[in-house]
mmCIF file with all atom_site columns, C-alpha atoms in Angstrom:
data_model
loop_
_atom_site.group_PDB
_atom_site.id
_atom_site.type_symbol
_atom_site.label_atom_id
_atom_site.label_alt_id
_atom_site.label_comp_id
_atom_site.label_asym_id
_atom_site.label_entity_id
_atom_site.label_seq_id
_atom_site.pdbx_PDB_ins_code
_atom_site.Cartn_x
_atom_site.Cartn_y
_atom_site.Cartn_z
_atom_site.occupancy
_atom_site.B_iso_or_equiv
_atom_site.pdbx_formal_charge
_atom_site.auth_seq_id
_atom_site.auth_comp_id
_atom_site.auth_asym_id
_atom_site.auth_atom_id
_atom_site.pdbx_PDB_model_num
ATOM 1   C CA . MET H 1 1   ? -0.029  0.076   0.042  1.00 62.00 ? 3   MET H CA 1
ATOM 2   C CA . ILE H 1 2   ? 0.846   3.590   -0.397 1.00 68.00 ? 4   ILE H CA 1
ATOM 3   C CA . GLY H 1 3   ? 1.238   5.671   2.797  1.00 85.00 ? 5   GLY H CA 1
ATOM 4   C CA . PRO H 1 4   ? 1.800   4.601   6.273  1.00 94.00 ? 6   PRO H CA 1
ATOM 5   C CA . VAL H 1 5   ? 0.299   1.402   7.542  1.00 97.00 ? 7   VAL H CA 1
ATOM 6   C CA . LEU H 1 6   ? -0.167  2.998   10.961 1.00 96.00 ? 8   LEU H CA 1
ATOM 7   C CA . GLU H 1 7   ? -0.967  6.672   11.909 1.00 96.00 ? 9   GLU H CA 1
ATOM 8   C CA . LEU H 1 8   ? -1.592  7.346   15.608 1.00 96.00 ? 10  LEU H CA 1
ATOM 9   C CA . GLU H 1 9   ? -2.562  10.884  16.624 1.00 96.00 ? 11  GLU H CA 1
ATOM 10  C CA . GLN H 1 10  ? -2.977  11.598  20.348 1.00 96.00 ? 12  GLN H CA 1
ATOM 11  C CA . LEU H 1 11  ? -4.413  8.140   20.780 1.00 95.00 ? 13  LEU H CA 1
ATOM 12  C CA . THR H 1 12  ? -5.779  7.920   24.382 1.00 96.00 ? 14  THR H CA 1
ATOM 13  C CA . LYS H 1 13  ? -7.408  5.224   26.406 1.00 96.00 ? 15  LYS H CA 1
ATOM 14  C CA . PHE H 1 14  ? -8.618  5.463   30.006 1.00 95.00 ? 16  PHE H CA 1
ATOM 15  C CA . TYR H 1 15  ? -10.474 2.930   31.838 1.00 94.00 ? 17  TYR H CA 1
ATOM 16  C CA . GLY H 1 16  ? -12.552 5.108   34.257 1.00 92.00 ? 18  GLY H CA 1
ATOM 17  C CA . PRO H 1 17  ? -9.877  7.078   36.333 1.00 89.00 ? 19  PRO H CA 1
ATOM 18  C CA . HIS H 1 18  ? -7.138  4.636   35.166 1.00 90.00 ? 20  HIS H CA 1
ATOM 19  C CA . ARG H 1 19  ? -4.753  5.613   32.086 1.00 91.00 ? 21  ARG H CA 1
ATOM 20  C CA . GLY H 1 20  ? -4.121  2.791   29.641 1.00 94.00 ? 22  GLY H CA 1
ATOM 21  C CA . ILE H 1 21  ? -2.322  4.816   27.253 1.00 94.00 ? 23  ILE H CA 1
ATOM 22  C CA . GLU H 1 22  ? -2.187  8.745   26.725 1.00 94.00 ? 24  GLU H CA 1
ATOM 23  C CA . ASP H 1 23  ? -1.285  10.820  23.493 1.00 95.00 ? 25  ASP H CA 1
ATOM 24  C CA . LEU H 1 24  ? 0.279   8.241   21.509 1.00 94.00 ? 26  LEU H CA 1
ATOM 25  C CA . ASP H 1 25  ? 1.836   9.791   18.318 1.00 94.00 ? 27  ASP H CA 1
ATOM 26  C CA . LEU H 1 26  ? 3.374   7.017   15.999 1.00 92.00 ? 28  LEU H CA 1
ATOM 27  C CA . THR H 1 27  ? 3.707   6.366   12.230 1.00 94.00 ? 29  THR H CA 1
ATOM 28  C CA . VAL H 1 28  ? 4.736   2.936   10.964 1.00 96.00 ? 30  VAL H CA 1
ATOM 29  C CA . ALA H 1 29  ? 5.652   2.604   7.145  1.00 95.00 ? 31  ALA H CA 1
ATOM 30  C CA . PRO H 1 30  ? 4.643   -0.467  5.172  1.00 96.00 ? 32  PRO H CA 1
ATOM 31  C CA . GLY H 1 31  ? 6.884   -3.461  5.371  1.00 95.00 ? 33  GLY H CA 1
ATOM 32  C CA . ARG H 1 32  ? 8.397   -2.343  8.757  1.00 95.00 ? 34  ARG H CA 1
ATOM 33  C CA . VAL H 1 33  ? 8.941   -4.254  12.019 1.00 96.00 ? 35  VAL H CA 1
ATOM 34  C CA . PHE H 1 34  ? 7.837   -2.092  14.972 1.00 96.00 ? 36  PHE H CA 1
ATOM 35  C CA . GLY H 1 35  ? 8.288   -3.084  18.466 1.00 94.00 ? 37  GLY H CA 1
ATOM 36  C CA . PHE H 1 36  ? 6.479   -1.708  21.595 1.00 92.00 ? 38  PHE H CA 1
ATOM 37  C CA . LEU H 1 37  ? 9.012   -2.203  24.344 1.00 91.00 ? 39  LEU H CA 1
ATOM 38  C CA . GLY H 1 38  ? 8.210   -1.768  27.995 1.00 88.00 ? 40  GLY H CA 1
ATOM 39  C CA . PRO H 1 39  ? 7.482   -3.510  31.401 1.00 87.00 ? 41  PRO H CA 1
ATOM 40  C CA . ASN H 1 40  ? 4.368   -5.386  31.984 1.00 85.00 ? 42  ASN H CA 1
ATOM 41  C CA . GLY H 1 41  ? 1.414   -2.900  32.529 1.00 87.00 ? 43  GLY H CA 1
ATOM 42  C CA . ALA H 1 42  ? 3.220   -0.191  30.645 1.00 90.00 ? 44  ALA H CA 1
ATOM 43  C CA . GLY H 1 43  ? 0.217   0.068   28.147 1.00 93.00 ? 45  GLY H CA 1
ATOM 44  C CA . LYS H 1 44  ? 1.444   -2.223  25.232 1.00 93.00 ? 46  LYS H CA 1
ATOM 45  C CA . SER H 1 45  ? -1.562  -4.370  25.119 1.00 94.00 ? 47  SER H CA 1
ATOM 46  C CA . THR H 1 46  ? -4.123  -1.412  25.447 1.00 95.00 ? 48  THR H CA 1
ATOM 47  C CA . ALA H 1 47  ? -2.308  0.263   22.544 1.00 94.00 ? 49  ALA H CA 1
ATOM 48  C CA . MET H 1 48  ? -2.784  -2.810  20.293 1.00 95.00 ? 50  MET H CA 1
ATOM 49  C CA . ARG H 1 49  ? -6.461  -3.545  21.402 1.00 96.00 ? 51  ARG H CA 1
ATOM 50  C CA . VAL H 1 50  ? -7.218  0.125   20.501 1.00 95.00 ? 52  VAL H CA 1
ATOM 51  C CA . LEU H 1 51  ? -5.638  -0.169  16.954 1.00 95.00 ? 53  LEU H CA 1
ATOM 52  C CA . LEU H 1 52  ? -8.147  -2.919  16.161 1.00 96.00 ? 54  LEU H CA 1
ATOM 53  C CA . ASP H 1 53  ? -11.036 -1.204  18.046 1.00 95.00 ? 55  ASP H CA 1
ATOM 54  C CA . LEU H 1 54  ? -11.391 -4.076  20.718 1.00 95.00 ? 56  LEU H CA 1
ATOM 55  C CA . HIS H 1 55  ? -11.205 -1.244  23.077 1.00 95.00 ? 57  HIS H CA 1
ATOM 56  C CA . ARG H 1 56  ? -12.649 2.097   22.071 1.00 94.00 ? 58  ARG H CA 1
ATOM 57  C CA . ALA H 1 57  ? -10.316 4.932   22.314 1.00 95.00 ? 59  ALA H CA 1
ATOM 58  C CA . THR H 1 58  ? -11.235 7.850   24.691 1.00 96.00 ? 60  THR H CA 1
ATOM 59  C CA . ARG H 1 59  ? -9.742  10.391  22.336 1.00 96.00 ? 61  ARG H CA 1
ATOM 60  C CA . GLY H 1 60  ? -7.433  10.606  19.451 1.00 96.00 ? 62  GLY H CA 1
ATOM 61  C CA . SER H 1 61  ? -7.374  8.862   16.348 1.00 95.00 ? 63  SER H CA 1
ATOM 62  C CA . ALA H 1 62  ? -5.873  5.847   14.654 1.00 96.00 ? 64  ALA H CA 1
ATOM 63  C CA . ARG H 1 63  ? -5.649  4.767   10.815 1.00 97.00 ? 65  ARG H CA 1
ATOM 64  C CA . VAL H 1 64  ? -4.709  1.254   10.079 1.00 97.00 ? 66  VAL H CA 1
ATOM 65  C CA . LEU H 1 65  ? -3.989  0.036   6.532  1.00 97.00 ? 67  LEU H CA 1
ATOM 66  C CA . GLY H 1 66  ? -5.271  3.510   5.383  1.00 95.00 ? 68  GLY H CA 1
ATOM 67  C CA . LEU H 1 67  ? -8.622  2.815   7.211  1.00 97.00 ? 69  LEU H CA 1
ATOM 68  C CA . ASP H 1 68  ? -10.070 4.418   10.192 1.00 96.00 ? 70  ASP H CA 1
ATOM 69  C CA . SER H 1 69  ? -9.625  2.002   13.079 1.00 95.00 ? 71  SER H CA 1
ATOM 70  C CA . ARG H 1 70  ? -13.215 2.635   14.271 1.00 94.00 ? 72  ARG H CA 1
ATOM 71  C CA . ALA H 1 71  ? -15.357 3.007   11.341 1.00 95.00 ? 73  ALA H CA 1
ATOM 72  C CA . ASP H 1 72  ? -13.609 0.427   9.337  1.00 97.00 ? 74  ASP H CA 1
ATOM 73  C CA . SER H 1 73  ? -12.840 -1.945  12.193 1.00 95.00 ? 75  SER H CA 1
ATOM 74  C CA . ALA H 1 74  ? -14.195 -4.867  10.568 1.00 94.00 ? 76  ALA H CA 1
ATOM 75  C CA . GLU H 1 75  ? -12.068 -4.386  7.288  1.00 96.00 ? 77  GLU H CA 1
ATOM 76  C CA . VAL H 1 76  ? -9.038  -3.707  9.423  1.00 96.00 ? 78  VAL H CA 1
ATOM 77  C CA . ARG H 1 77  ? -9.460  -6.957  11.232 1.00 95.00 ? 79  ARG H CA 1
ATOM 78  C CA . ARG H 1 78  ? -9.898  -8.938  8.092  1.00 94.00 ? 80  ARG H CA 1
ATOM 79  C CA . ARG H 1 79  ? -6.756  -7.831  6.724  1.00 96.00 ? 81  ARG H CA 1
ATOM 80  C CA . THR H 1 80  ? -4.755  -8.298  10.117 1.00 97.00 ? 82  THR H CA 1
ATOM 81  C CA . GLY H 1 81  ? -3.320  -11.152 11.950 1.00 97.00 ? 83  GLY H CA 1
ATOM 82  C CA . TYR H 1 82  ? -3.742  -10.612 15.701 1.00 97.00 ? 84  TYR H CA 1
ATOM 83  C CA . LEU H 1 83  ? -2.243  -12.566 18.717 1.00 97.00 ? 85  LEU H CA 1
ATOM 84  C CA . PRO H 1 84  ? -3.774  -11.137 21.915 1.00 95.00 ? 86  PRO H CA 1
ATOM 85  C CA . GLY H 1 85  ? -1.874  -11.510 25.179 1.00 90.00 ? 87  GLY H CA 1
ATOM 86  C CA . ASP H 1 86  ? -4.505  -13.350 26.901 1.00 87.00 ? 88  ASP H CA 1
ATOM 87  C CA . ILE H 1 87  ? -5.810  -15.663 23.855 1.00 88.00 ? 89  ILE H CA 1
ATOM 88  C CA . ALA H 1 88  ? -9.095  -17.487 24.605 1.00 89.00 ? 90  ALA H CA 1
ATOM 89  C CA . LEU H 1 89  ? -9.570  -20.986 23.090 1.00 92.00 ? 91  LEU H CA 1
ATOM 90  C CA . TYR H 1 90  ? -12.372 -23.511 22.927 1.00 91.00 ? 92  TYR H CA 1
ATOM 91  C CA . GLU H 1 91  ? -10.914 -26.014 25.361 1.00 91.00 ? 93  GLU H CA 1
ATOM 92  C CA . LYS H 1 92  ? -12.894 -29.030 24.137 1.00 93.00 ? 94  LYS H CA 1
ATOM 93  C CA . LEU H 1 93  ? -11.805 -28.698 20.441 1.00 96.00 ? 95  LEU H CA 1
ATOM 94  C CA . THR H 1 94  ? -8.457  -30.201 19.281 1.00 97.00 ? 96  THR H CA 1
ATOM 95  C CA . ALA H 1 95  ? -5.899  -27.610 18.114 1.00 97.00 ? 97  ALA H CA 1
ATOM 96  C CA . LEU H 1 96  ? -6.575  -28.473 14.328 1.00 97.00 ? 98  LEU H CA 1
ATOM 97  C CA . GLU H 1 97  ? -10.479 -28.086 14.875 1.00 97.00 ? 99  GLU H CA 1
ATOM 98  C CA . HIS H 1 98  ? -10.021 -24.919 16.313 1.00 95.00 ? 100 HIS H CA 1
ATOM 99  C CA . LEU H 1 99  ? -7.747  -23.585 13.540 1.00 97.00 ? 101 LEU H CA 1
ATOM 100 C CA . VAL H 1 100 ? -9.943  -24.728 10.871 1.00 96.00 ? 102 VAL H CA 1
ATOM 101 C CA . TRP H 1 101 ? -12.934 -23.305 12.503 1.00 95.00 ? 103 TRP H CA 1
ATOM 102 C CA . LEU H 1 102 ? -11.010 -19.936 12.672 1.00 94.00 ? 104 LEU H CA 1
ATOM 103 C CA . GLY H 1 103 ? -9.983  -20.520 8.978  1.00 94.00 ? 105 GLY H CA 1
ATOM 104 C CA . ARG H 1 104 ? -13.503 -20.971 7.855  1.00 93.00 ? 106 ARG H CA 1
ATOM 105 C CA . LEU H 1 105 ? -14.464 -17.603 9.599  1.00 90.00 ? 107 LEU H CA 1
ATOM 106 C CA . ARG H 1 106 ? -11.646 -15.859 7.493  1.00 88.00 ? 108 ARG H CA 1
ATOM 107 C CA . GLY H 1 107 ? -13.182 -17.393 4.277  1.00 88.00 ? 109 GLY H CA 1
ATOM 108 C CA . GLY H 1 108 ? -11.105 -20.646 4.276  1.00 91.00 ? 110 GLY H CA 1
ATOM 109 C CA . VAL H 1 109 ? -7.397  -21.302 4.999  1.00 94.00 ? 111 VAL H CA 1
ATOM 110 C CA . PRO H 1 110 ? -5.704  -24.300 3.180  1.00 95.00 ? 112 PRO H CA 1
ATOM 111 C CA . ARG H 1 111 ? -4.994  -27.222 5.498  1.00 96.00 ? 113 ARG H CA 1
ATOM 112 C CA . ALA H 1 112 ? -1.466  -27.422 4.334  1.00 96.00 ? 114 ALA H CA 1
ATOM 113 C CA . ARG H 1 113 ? -0.827  -23.721 5.521  1.00 96.00 ? 115 ARG H CA 1
ATOM 114 C CA . ILE H 1 114 ? -2.019  -24.931 9.196  1.00 97.00 ? 116 ILE H CA 1
ATOM 115 C CA . ASP H 1 115 ? 0.180   -28.157 8.881  1.00 97.00 ? 117 ASP H CA 1
ATOM 116 C CA . LEU H 1 116 ? 3.274   -26.212 7.915  1.00 97.00 ? 118 LEU H CA 1
ATOM 117 C CA . LEU H 1 117 ? 3.015   -23.741 10.660 1.00 97.00 ? 119 LEU H CA 1
ATOM 118 C CA . ALA H 1 118 ? 2.260   -26.301 13.181 1.00 97.00 ? 120 ALA H CA 1
ATOM 119 C CA . GLU H 1 119 ? 5.166   -28.442 12.123 1.00 96.00 ? 121 GLU H CA 1
ATOM 120 C CA . ARG H 1 120 ? 7.653   -25.449 12.412 1.00 95.00 ? 122 ARG H CA 1
ATOM 121 C CA . LEU H 1 121 ? 6.497   -24.416 15.675 1.00 96.00 ? 123 LEU H CA 1
ATOM 122 C CA . GLY H 1 122 ? 6.269   -28.202 17.106 1.00 96.00 ? 124 GLY H CA 1
ATOM 123 C CA . LEU H 1 123 ? 2.482   -28.030 17.681 1.00 97.00 ? 125 LEU H CA 1
ATOM 124 C CA . ASP H 1 124 ? 0.571   -31.282 17.936 1.00 97.00 ? 126 ASP H CA 1
ATOM 125 C CA . LEU H 1 125 ? -2.637  -30.466 16.145 1.00 98.00 ? 127 LEU H CA 1
ATOM 126 C CA . SER H 1 126 ? -4.361  -33.754 17.437 1.00 97.00 ? 128 SER H CA 1
ATOM 127 C CA . ARG H 1 127 ? -4.166  -32.597 21.028 1.00 96.00 ? 129 ARG H CA 1
ATOM 128 C CA . ARG H 1 128 ? -7.335  -31.010 22.758 1.00 96.00 ? 130 ARG H CA 1
ATOM 129 C CA . VAL H 1 129 ? -6.992  -27.281 23.765 1.00 95.00 ? 131 VAL H CA 1
ATOM 130 C CA . ASP H 1 130 ? -7.454  -28.365 27.615 1.00 95.00 ? 132 ASP H CA 1
ATOM 131 C CA . GLU H 1 131 ? -4.784  -30.738 27.160 1.00 96.00 ? 133 GLU H CA 1
ATOM 132 C CA . LEU H 1 132 ? -2.285  -28.123 25.981 1.00 96.00 ? 134 LEU H CA 1
ATOM 133 C CA . SER H 1 133 ? 0.672   -26.510 27.959 1.00 95.00 ? 135 SER H CA 1
ATOM 134 C CA . LYS H 1 134 ? 0.648   -22.557 27.995 1.00 94.00 ? 136 LYS H CA 1
ATOM 135 C CA . GLY H 1 135 ? 3.374   -22.861 25.433 1.00 95.00 ? 137 GLY H CA 1
ATOM 136 C CA . ASN H 1 136 ? 1.365   -24.916 23.012 1.00 96.00 ? 138 ASN H CA 1
ATOM 137 C CA . ARG H 1 137 ? -1.777  -22.766 23.386 1.00 97.00 ? 139 ARG H CA 1
ATOM 138 C CA . GLN H 1 138 ? 0.514   -19.782 22.505 1.00 97.00 ? 140 GLN H CA 1
ATOM 139 C CA . LYS H 1 139 ? 1.374   -21.873 19.363 1.00 97.00 ? 141 LYS H CA 1
ATOM 140 C CA . VAL H 1 140 ? -2.264  -22.281 18.485 1.00 97.00 ? 142 VAL H CA 1
ATOM 141 C CA . GLY H 1 141 ? -2.488  -18.445 18.664 1.00 97.00 ? 143 GLY H CA 1
ATOM 142 C CA . LEU H 1 142 ? 0.511   -17.967 16.582 1.00 98.00 ? 144 LEU H CA 1
ATOM 143 C CA . VAL H 1 143 ? -0.603  -20.270 14.027 1.00 98.00 ? 145 VAL H CA 1
ATOM 144 C CA . GLN H 1 144 ? -4.066  -18.533 13.920 1.00 97.00 ? 146 GLN H CA 1
ATOM 145 C CA . ALA H 1 145 ? -2.405  -15.114 13.441 1.00 97.00 ? 147 ALA H CA 1
ATOM 146 C CA . PHE H 1 146 ? -0.052  -16.250 10.565 1.00 97.00 ? 148 PHE H CA 1
ATOM 147 C CA . MET H 1 147 ? -2.256  -18.721 8.747  1.00 97.00 ? 149 MET H CA 1
ATOM 148 C CA . HIS H 1 148 ? -4.240  -16.521 6.526  1.00 95.00 ? 150 HIS H CA 1
ATOM 149 C CA . GLU H 1 149 ? -1.159  -14.526 5.299  1.00 95.00 ? 151 GLU H CA 1
ATOM 150 C CA . PRO H 1 150 ? -2.370  -11.003 6.394  1.00 96.00 ? 152 PRO H CA 1
ATOM 151 C CA . GLU H 1 151 ? -1.062  -7.709  5.381  1.00 96.00 ? 153 GLU H CA 1
ATOM 152 C CA . LEU H 1 152 ? -0.221  -6.721  8.856  1.00 98.00 ? 154 LEU H CA 1
ATOM 153 C CA . LEU H 1 153 ? 0.605   -8.536  11.951 1.00 98.00 ? 155 LEU H CA 1
ATOM 154 C CA . ILE H 1 154 ? -0.231  -7.272  15.340 1.00 98.00 ? 156 ILE H CA 1
ATOM 155 C CA . LEU H 1 155 ? 1.270   -9.497  18.145 1.00 97.00 ? 157 LEU H CA 1
ATOM 156 C CA . ASP H 1 156 ? 1.133   -9.139  21.879 1.00 96.00 ? 158 ASP H CA 1
ATOM 157 C CA . GLU H 1 157 ? 4.129   -10.738 23.409 1.00 94.00 ? 159 GLU H CA 1
ATOM 158 C CA . PRO H 1 158 ? 4.464   -13.480 20.595 1.00 95.00 ? 160 PRO H CA 1
ATOM 159 C CA . GLN H 1 159 ? 7.259   -15.411 22.267 1.00 93.00 ? 161 GLN H CA 1
ATOM 160 C CA . SER H 1 160 ? 5.523   -15.504 25.644 1.00 92.00 ? 162 SER H CA 1
ATOM 161 C CA . GLY H 1 161 ? 5.736   -19.013 27.272 1.00 92.00 ? 163 GLY H CA 1
ATOM 162 C CA . LEU H 1 162 ? 7.784   -20.562 24.566 1.00 94.00 ? 164 LEU H CA 1
ATOM 163 C CA . ASP H 1 163 ? 11.049  -22.606 24.920 1.00 92.00 ? 165 ASP H CA 1
ATOM 164 C CA . PRO H 1 164 ? 14.288  -21.299 23.417 1.00 91.00 ? 166 PRO H CA 1
ATOM 165 C CA . LEU H 1 165 ? 13.577  -23.447 20.184 1.00 92.00 ? 167 LEU H CA 1
ATOM 166 C CA . GLY H 1 166 ? 9.978   -22.069 19.976 1.00 92.00 ? 168 GLY H CA 1
ATOM 167 C CA . ARG H 1 167 ? 11.198  -18.524 20.305 1.00 92.00 ? 169 ARG H CA 1
ATOM 168 C CA . ARG H 1 168 ? 13.862  -19.135 17.663 1.00 92.00 ? 170 ARG H CA 1
ATOM 169 C CA . GLN H 1 169 ? 11.316  -20.259 15.284 1.00 94.00 ? 171 GLN H CA 1
ATOM 170 C CA . VAL H 1 170 ? 9.021   -17.356 16.052 1.00 94.00 ? 172 VAL H CA 1
ATOM 171 C CA . ARG H 1 171 ? 11.936  -14.955 15.077 1.00 93.00 ? 173 ARG H CA 1
ATOM 172 C CA . GLU H 1 172 ? 12.530  -16.719 11.819 1.00 95.00 ? 174 GLU H CA 1
ATOM 173 C CA . ILE H 1 173 ? 8.991   -16.546 10.873 1.00 95.00 ? 175 ILE H CA 1
ATOM 174 C CA . LEU H 1 174 ? 8.830   -12.944 11.606 1.00 95.00 ? 176 LEU H CA 1
ATOM 175 C CA . LEU H 1 175 ? 11.918  -12.300 9.496  1.00 94.00 ? 177 LEU H CA 1
ATOM 176 C CA . GLU H 1 176 ? 10.370  -14.348 6.544  1.00 95.00 ? 178 GLU H CA 1
ATOM 177 C CA . GLN H 1 177 ? 7.017   -12.108 7.013  1.00 95.00 ? 179 GLN H CA 1
ATOM 178 C CA . LYS H 1 178 ? 9.319   -9.083  6.863  1.00 94.00 ? 180 LYS H CA 1
ATOM 179 C CA . ARG H 1 179 ? 10.988  -10.037 3.595  1.00 94.00 ? 181 ARG H CA 1
ATOM 180 C CA . ARG H 1 180 ? 7.566   -10.699 2.110  1.00 94.00 ? 182 ARG H CA 1
ATOM 181 C CA . GLY H 1 181 ? 6.693   -7.198  2.928  1.00 95.00 ? 183 GLY H CA 1
ATOM 182 C CA . VAL H 1 182 ? 4.216   -7.740  5.826  1.00 97.00 ? 184 VAL H CA 1
ATOM 183 C CA . THR H 1 183 ? 4.295   -4.975  8.289  1.00 97.00 ? 185 THR H CA 1
ATOM 184 C CA . ILE H 1 184 ? 4.593   -6.260  11.880 1.00 98.00 ? 186 ILE H CA 1
ATOM 185 C CA . VAL H 1 185 ? 3.703   -4.518  15.041 1.00 97.00 ? 187 VAL H CA 1
ATOM 186 C CA . PHE H 1 186 ? 4.619   -6.510  18.197 1.00 95.00 ? 188 PHE H CA 1
ATOM 187 C CA . SER H 1 187 ? 5.184   -6.119  21.817 1.00 93.00 ? 189 SER H CA 1
ATOM 188 C CA . SER H 1 188 ? 7.631   -7.433  24.344 1.00 87.00 ? 190 SER H CA 1
ATOM 189 C CA . HIS H 1 189 ? 9.371   -6.547  27.743 1.00 82.00 ? 191 HIS H CA 1
ATOM 190 C CA . ILE H 1 190 ? 12.349  -8.744  26.551 1.00 81.00 ? 192 ILE H CA 1
ATOM 191 C CA . VAL H 1 191 ? 15.000  -6.377  24.599 1.00 83.00 ? 193 VAL H CA 1
ATOM 192 C CA . PRO H 1 192 ? 16.611  -9.086  22.784 1.00 84.00 ? 194 PRO H CA 1
ATOM 193 C CA . ASP H 1 193 ? 13.349  -10.400 21.298 1.00 82.00 ? 195 ASP H CA 1
ATOM 194 C CA . VAL H 1 194 ? 12.610  -6.969  19.905 1.00 85.00 ? 196 VAL H CA 1
ATOM 195 C CA . GLU H 1 195 ? 16.237  -6.114  18.810 1.00 85.00 ? 197 GLU H CA 1
ATOM 196 C CA . ALA H 1 196 ? 16.316  -9.555  16.874 1.00 87.00 ? 198 ALA H CA 1
ATOM 197 C CA . VAL H 1 197 ? 13.574  -8.446  14.224 1.00 92.00 ? 199 VAL H CA 1
ATOM 198 C CA . ALA H 1 198 ? 12.586  -4.984  14.925 1.00 94.00 ? 200 ALA H CA 1
ATOM 199 C CA . ASP H 1 199 ? 13.653  -1.874  12.548 1.00 94.00 ? 201 ASP H CA 1
ATOM 200 C CA . ARG H 1 200 ? 12.175  0.660   15.219 1.00 94.00 ? 202 ARG H CA 1
ATOM 201 C CA . VAL H 1 201 ? 11.207  0.636   18.662 1.00 94.00 ? 203 VAL H CA 1
ATOM 202 C CA . ALA H 1 202 ? 9.018   2.631   20.947 1.00 93.00 ? 204 ALA H CA 1
ATOM 203 C CA . MET H 1 203 ? 9.749   2.580   24.661 1.00 92.00 ? 205 MET H CA 1
ATOM 204 C CA . ILE H 1 204 ? 6.270   2.842   26.492 1.00 92.00 ? 206 ILE H CA 1
ATOM 205 C CA . ARG H 1 205 ? 6.209   3.656   30.312 1.00 91.00 ? 207 ARG H CA 1
ATOM 206 C CA . HIS H 1 206 ? 3.069   4.298   32.358 1.00 90.00 ? 208 HIS H CA 1
ATOM 207 C CA . GLY H 1 207 ? 1.012   4.588   29.097 1.00 92.00 ? 209 GLY H CA 1
ATOM 208 C CA . ARG H 1 208 ? 3.219   7.180   27.288 1.00 92.00 ? 210 ARG H CA 1
ATOM 209 C CA . VAL H 1 209 ? 5.919   6.902   24.608 1.00 91.00 ? 211 VAL H CA 1
ATOM 210 C CA . ASP H 1 210 ? 9.101   7.691   26.400 1.00 89.00 ? 212 ASP H CA 1
ATOM 211 C CA . GLU H 1 211 ? 11.467  7.238   23.372 1.00 90.00 ? 213 GLU H CA 1
ATOM 212 C CA . ILE H 1 212 ? 11.267  6.089   19.812 1.00 91.00 ? 214 ILE H CA 1
ATOM 213 C CA . ARG H 1 213 ? 14.620  4.929   18.250 1.00 90.00 ? 215 ARG H CA 1
ATOM 214 C CA . ASP H 1 214 ? 15.673  3.072   14.969 1.00 90.00 ? 216 ASP H CA 1
ATOM 215 C CA . LEU H 1 215 ? 17.644  0.075   15.374 1.00 85.00 ? 217 LEU H CA 1
#
C-alpha cells in the first residue's frame, strides 16, 4: 500500500480514572517491523487493542492500513493477523479443529498452511486445547495469526511461554514475513526479542511513549 500502515495521533485510552495509554503519536511505514518495548502494565496491550477497536479510544485517532480503526474496524481485522496477550480458546476442540474453524471464519485457509506452521512450531494438532500447556496454547494463537497470510501482523508478546527453540522459530517466521513485505507490530518486555527483528522501537512507560529509536 501507499502511505503509512499505522498513523496514531494523540491516541488515548482511559479505563475510568485509570490510564491505559495517553497521547500516542506514531507512524509505521509499510513493510516495517515496529516493536513496543516496556514493562508489564506499561500500556502495550492497550495500544494494540485500540488499534483493532477491541477497546474504544477515549480520544485521538488511529488509521490502520489507510482505514479508520473505528469506522472500518471489520475490514481492518480482516486484513490483520492478531495475537492477543490473553488468547481465549475453545477447550473441548482439538488444536486442528480450532484452527480450521477460525480459518472458515476468514473464508477458508488451506490445511497445508496450518500443517506447515504447526510443524515449524512443534505443535501437535491432534491434542485437545484443554490438554495443552501454556506454550502450546501460544502456538495455536501464533498459527491462527499467521495462517491467512495477512498484510499486517499485530502480536502481543508473541514469544511468551515458549521454550528457546520455539522462540527461535517465531523469530525466523517474523523475519520471513518481513522479507515478504508484511508490516509487523509486536510487543515485548524482553529487549533481545525486539532487537532481533525490529527496525524501530517505541519505549512505553506508564502509558506514554518515552522514546522512539531506530535499530
